[in-house]
Amino acid sequence: MAILSDHIEEFIKSLMGEYDKMVELQRNELADYFSCAPSQINYVLATRFSPEKGYLIESRRGGGGYIRLVRINPSKKEHILALVSDKLRDGKISQRDAQTVASDLLSMGLIDSKAEKILTAVVSDKAIHLPVGNKDKLRAGILKEALLALLGEE
Amino acid sequence: MAILSDHIEEFIKSLMGEYDKMVELQRNELADYFSCAPSQINYVLATRFSPEKGYLIESRRGGGGYIRLVRINPSKKEHILALVSDKLRDGKISQRDAQTVASDLLSMGLIDSKAEKILTAVVSDKAIHLPVGNKDKLRAGILKEALLALLGEE
DNA sequence: TGTATTTAAAGGTCAAAGAAAGTCAAAGTA
DNA sequence: TACTTTGACTTTCTTTGACCTTTAAATACA
């Protein structure tokens, strides 16, 4: 597993360092450095540096333009409550989305990898073997309880 | 004449070596090497590298995709698999028993208190809001997947 | 000089092509 | 009968390229 997008992700993270809150990129320069299409950079930002993963993106076009990544350090409680009201608003959630929630929590450092594994497992279609239909509704209930349980832990 | 699947199994095991915990495969490459259909590889994985046989499988599709096999720590495996076959034998479990399983795991040191909270939550009747009846069956499925997921850690 | 216009330098979007792996059912084999 | 093998089709993730929008700087002009 060593793919261009992963390299770019790593590179950006190394630029940001462990403790910095912010880094500024030049899209074209980066694309040049990795010999790829500039839009590749957007792809990496969209898939690896989304708000759900704990980053905000600001940018400016034109001469002297830039892309600025800001790492947000969310309060656990707020973030989880936001997830509950956001992703579970309509009382159902797909397996895919639920697992994204889990992996996002991990990448934000709000849960550890063991907890992430459990979350991923319990929202899987495998865990929820119903004949058909309302899996997504049930899954939402399970995920919700799990998330609320996380609130308790400090 | 040993059969193709057996050869593939052996080959993968030799790749992993005696002491490695993990090996990464390329499905198509392997299939090529054995001149078989790619889905043959899935068959081998499903029949020879299941959790019950001591392996977890992670994978990723698309460019840079891979299949990763993780060998489960045997002693942990025994504990947990014993639980699975014991408590979940008949495919259902009460909320009370499920929660006992969780707290037992905690006191055995196999999970931390955060994980225990999650487990307790996801097997609660609150999480599983079905109109009526088959909660215990569903709960068993959820618990089982959660336990199997734990096998991978550490 | 001050404003309007043009140009060039960024970054953004989207869809298509490519690169894996997954699924499932049918056919083959022991 | 149960296990194995295959192949067609699906899903997911990545990469590229063509075209669009925004902005700063340069230039023209009144």
Coordinates of C-alpha atoms in Angstrom, one line a residue, chain B residues 2-120:
Chain B
A2 CA -3.2 -31.4 -3.6
I3 CA -5.7 -29.0 -4.7
L4 CA -5.2 -25.4 -5.9
S5 CA -6.8 -23.9 -2.9
D6 CA -4.4 -25.8 -0.7
H7 CA -1.4 -24.5 -2.7
I8 CA -2.6 -21.0 -2.4
E9 CA -3.2 -21.4 1.3
E10 CA 0.4 -22.7 1.8
F11 CA 1.8 -20.0 -0.3
I12 CA 0.1 -17.3 1.7
K13 CA 1.2 -18.9 4.9
S14 CA 4.8 -19.0 3.7
L15 CA 4.5 -15.3 2.8
M16 CA 3.5 -14.5 6.3
G17 CA 6.3 -16.6 7.8
E18 CA 6.4 -18.1 11.1
Y19 CA 6.4 -15.0 13.3
D20 CA 5.0 -12.2 11.3
K21 CA 1.7 -10.9 12.4
M22 CA 0.7 -9.6 9.1
V23 CA 1.0 -9.9 5.4
E24 CA -0.3 -7.9 2.5
L25 CA -1.4 -9.4 -0.8
Q26 CA -2.4 -8.2 -4.2
R27 CA -5.4 -10.2 -5.2
N28 CA -4.8 -10.0 -9.0
E29 CA -1.1 -10.6 -8.7
L30 CA -1.7 -13.7 -6.7
A31 CA -4.4 -14.9 -9.0
D32 CA -2.0 -14.3 -11.9
Y33 CA 0.7 -16.3 -10.1
F34 CA -1.5 -19.2 -9.8
S35 CA -3.3 -18.7 -13.1
C36 CA -6.7 -18.7 -11.6
A37 CA -9.7 -16.5 -11.3
P38 CA -9.2 -13.6 -8.8
S39 CA -12.2 -14.7 -6.9
Q40 CA -10.4 -17.9 -6.2
I41 CA -8.3 -15.9 -3.8
N42 CA -11.4 -14.8 -2.0
Y43 CA -12.5 -18.3 -1.7
V44 CA -9.3 -19.3 -0.1
L45 CA -9.4 -16.4 2.3
A46 CA -13.0 -17.2 3.2
T47 CA -12.4 -20.9 3.8
R48 CA -8.8 -20.9 5.3
F49 CA -8.3 -17.5 6.8
S50 CA -11.4 -16.8 8.8
P51 CA -11.5 -15.4 12.3
E52 CA -12.2 -18.9 13.6
K53 CA -9.0 -20.1 11.9
G54 CA -7.2 -17.2 13.5
Y55 CA -7.0 -14.5 10.9
L56 CA -8.6 -11.2 10.3
I57 CA -8.9 -9.7 6.8
E58 CA -8.8 -6.0 5.9
S59 CA -8.8 -4.7 2.4
R60 CA -9.1 -1.7 0.3
R61 CA -10.3 -1.4 -3.3
G62 CA -9.3 0.8 -6.1
G63 CA -5.9 2.0 -7.1
G64 CA -3.3 0.9 -4.5
G65 CA -5.8 -1.6 -3.2
Y66 CA -4.6 -4.5 -1.1
I67 CA -5.7 -7.4 1.1
R68 CA -4.1 -7.5 4.5
L69 CA -4.2 -10.6 6.7
V70 CA -3.6 -10.2 10.4
R71 CA -2.8 -13.2 12.5
I72 CA -4.7 -13.2 15.8
N73 CA -2.9 -13.5 19.1
P74 CA -3.7 -17.1 20.1
S75 CA -4.3 -16.8 23.8
K76 CA -6.6 -13.9 23.3
K77 CA -8.2 -15.8 20.5
E78 CA -9.0 -18.7 22.7
H79 CA -10.6 -16.6 25.3
I80 CA -12.8 -14.8 23.0
L81 CA -13.6 -17.6 20.6
A82 CA -14.6 -19.6 23.6
L83 CA -17.0 -16.9 24.6
V84 CA -18.3 -16.8 21.1
S85 CA -19.0 -20.5 20.9
D86 CA -20.1 -20.7 24.5
K87 CA -22.4 -17.8 25.1
L88 CA -23.5 -17.4 21.5
R89 CA -23.9 -21.0 20.7
D90 CA -27.6 -20.9 20.1
G91 CA -27.5 -17.6 18.3
K92 CA -29.1 -15.5 20.9
I93 CA -28.3 -13.9 24.2
S94 CA -30.1 -11.8 26.7
Q95 CA -29.2 -8.2 27.4
R96 CA -28.1 -9.2 30.9
D97 CA -25.8 -12.0 29.7
A98 CA -24.3 -9.9 27.0
Q99 CA -23.5 -7.3 29.5
T100 CA -21.9 -9.9 31.7
V101 CA -19.7 -10.9 28.9
A102 CA -18.6 -7.3 28.5
S103 CA -17.8 -6.9 32.1
D104 CA -16.0 -10.2 32.2
L105 CA -13.8 -9.1 29.3
L106 CA -13.0 -6.0 31.2
S107 CA -12.0 -7.8 34.3
M108 CA -9.9 -10.2 32.3
G109 CA -8.1 -7.2 31.0
L110 CA -8.9 -8.0 27.4
I111 CA -10.6 -4.7 26.9
D112 CA -10.4 -1.4 28.6
S113 CA -13.2 0.4 30.2
K114 CA -14.0 2.5 27.2
A115 CA -14.5 -0.5 25.1
E116 CA -16.6 -2.1 27.8
K117 CA -18.9 0.9 27.8
I118 CA -19.3 0.7 24.1
L119 CA -20.1 -3.0 24.2
T120 CA -22.6 -2.5 27.0

